[in-house]
Amino acid sequence: NNDPKHETNPGGRIQVKPLPIPGGDENTTLTVKMVLDKINTVYMPGLQRCYRKGLVEDATLSGKITMAFTVTERGGLDEQSANGVSSKVDSCVTDLMSSWRFPTPKDKDGDPAEQSFKLSLQLTPN
């Protein structure tokens, strides 16, 4: 059955939500929305792969992963971490994040800056 309308997603559902960072309101040109949009489009397939690894061991695996990271002055990530579901999924997501790139955050003067983000992934098996 190659009908895409009836294709089921074996990877479960993943929702990405921003978490408030104390004192971390957007003080650069890189917004939470820009980060969420890139994760939901470009980086979602990798997140799905990580989740599927966890589902292989536990078909009912679900929960929240908290992801925290700082986008550096060059657009890469620093201090990235992901934890909350299972060690296999958490380490897979943390490894994945090391290759992520975002637009360089710039401060109000237009100079490159760092911007921290904290997001929650809600994982739900189908």
Coordinates of C-alpha atoms in Angstrom, one line a residue:
N1 CA 0.0 0.0 0.0
N2 CA 1.9 3.0 -1.3
D3 CA -0.9 5.5 -0.8
P4 CA 0.6 8.4 1.2
K5 CA -2.8 9.4 2.6
H6 CA -2.9 6.1 4.5
E7 CA 0.7 6.0 5.6
T8 CA 1.1 5.6 9.3
N9 CA 4.0 7.3 11.1
P10 CA 5.8 4.5 12.9
G11 CA 7.9 7.0 14.9
G12 CA 5.2 8.3 17.2
R13 CA 4.4 11.9 17.5
I14 CA 6.8 14.6 18.7
Q15 CA 5.6 18.1 19.8
V16 CA 8.2 20.8 20.5
K17 CA 7.3 23.5 23.0
P18 CA 9.3 26.4 24.4
L19 CA 10.0 26.5 28.1
P20 CA 10.5 29.8 29.9
I21 CA 14.1 30.6 30.7
P22 CA 14.5 32.7 33.9
G23 CA 15.8 36.1 32.6
G24 CA 16.2 34.6 29.2
D25 CA 13.7 36.6 27.2
E26 CA 14.7 37.1 23.7
N27 CA 17.5 39.6 23.7
T28 CA 18.9 38.8 20.3
T29 CA 17.7 38.5 16.7
L30 CA 17.3 34.8 17.0
T31 CA 13.8 34.1 18.3
V32 CA 12.2 31.1 19.9
K33 CA 9.9 30.9 16.8
M34 CA 12.9 30.7 14.5
V35 CA 14.4 27.9 16.5
L36 CA 11.1 26.0 16.7
D37 CA 10.5 26.4 13.0
K38 CA 13.9 25.0 12.1
I39 CA 13.6 22.1 14.6
N40 CA 10.1 21.2 13.4
T41 CA 11.2 21.2 9.7
V42 CA 14.9 20.5 9.3
Y43 CA 15.7 18.6 12.5
M44 CA 12.5 16.6 13.1
P45 CA 13.5 13.5 11.0
G46 CA 16.6 13.1 13.3
L47 CA 14.4 13.5 16.4
Q48 CA 12.0 10.9 15.0
R49 CA 15.0 8.5 14.5
C50 CA 16.1 9.0 18.1
Y51 CA 12.6 8.3 19.3
R52 CA 12.2 5.2 17.2
K53 CA 15.4 3.8 18.8
G54 CA 13.7 4.1 22.1
L55 CA 10.4 2.6 20.8
V56 CA 12.3 -0.5 19.7
E57 CA 13.1 -1.3 23.3
D58 CA 9.8 -0.1 24.7
A59 CA 6.8 0.3 22.4
T60 CA 5.0 2.4 25.0
L61 CA 7.8 4.8 25.6
S62 CA 6.5 8.3 26.0
G63 CA 7.1 11.4 28.0
K64 CA 8.9 14.7 27.9
I65 CA 12.6 15.5 27.0
T66 CA 13.9 18.8 28.2
M67 CA 16.4 20.2 25.7
A68 CA 18.7 23.1 26.7
F69 CA 21.3 24.7 24.6
T70 CA 23.1 27.9 23.8
V71 CA 23.4 29.1 20.2
T72 CA 26.9 30.5 19.9
E73 CA 28.1 33.6 18.1
R74 CA 28.8 31.3 15.1
G75 CA 25.4 29.7 15.0
G76 CA 26.5 26.3 16.4
L77 CA 25.3 24.9 19.8
D78 CA 27.1 24.9 23.1
E79 CA 26.2 23.4 26.4
Q80 CA 23.5 21.2 24.7
S81 CA 21.7 18.7 26.8
A82 CA 18.6 16.5 26.5
N83 CA 17.1 14.4 29.2
G84 CA 13.9 13.0 30.5
V85 CA 12.7 9.9 28.5
S86 CA 15.4 7.2 28.4
S87 CA 19.1 7.2 28.4
K88 CA 19.2 5.9 24.8
V89 CA 16.8 8.5 23.4
D90 CA 18.3 11.3 25.5
S91 CA 21.9 10.6 24.4
C92 CA 20.8 10.2 20.8
V93 CA 19.1 13.7 20.9
T94 CA 22.1 15.3 22.6
D95 CA 24.4 13.8 19.9
L96 CA 22.1 15.1 17.2
M97 CA 22.1 18.6 18.6
S98 CA 25.9 18.8 18.3
S99 CA 25.4 19.2 14.5
W100 CA 22.5 21.7 14.6
R101 CA 23.1 25.2 13.2
F102 CA 20.9 28.3 13.5
P103 CA 21.2 31.9 12.3
T104 CA 23.8 33.8 14.3
P105 CA 22.1 35.6 17.1
K106 CA 22.8 39.4 17.1
D107 CA 22.3 41.8 19.9
K108 CA 20.6 45.2 19.7
D109 CA 23.8 46.7 18.3
G110 CA 24.0 44.1 15.5
D111 CA 27.0 42.3 17.1
P112 CA 27.1 38.5 17.2
A113 CA 26.0 37.2 20.6
E114 CA 25.0 34.0 22.4
Q115 CA 21.3 33.1 23.1
S116 CA 20.2 30.3 25.4
F117 CA 17.1 28.2 24.7
K118 CA 15.1 25.6 26.7
L119 CA 12.6 23.5 24.9
S120 CA 10.4 20.5 25.8
L121 CA 9.8 17.6 23.4
Q122 CA 6.6 15.7 24.1
L123 CA 6.9 12.1 22.8
T124 CA 3.8 10.1 22.2
P125 CA 3.7 6.6 20.6
N126 CA 1.0 6.1 18.0

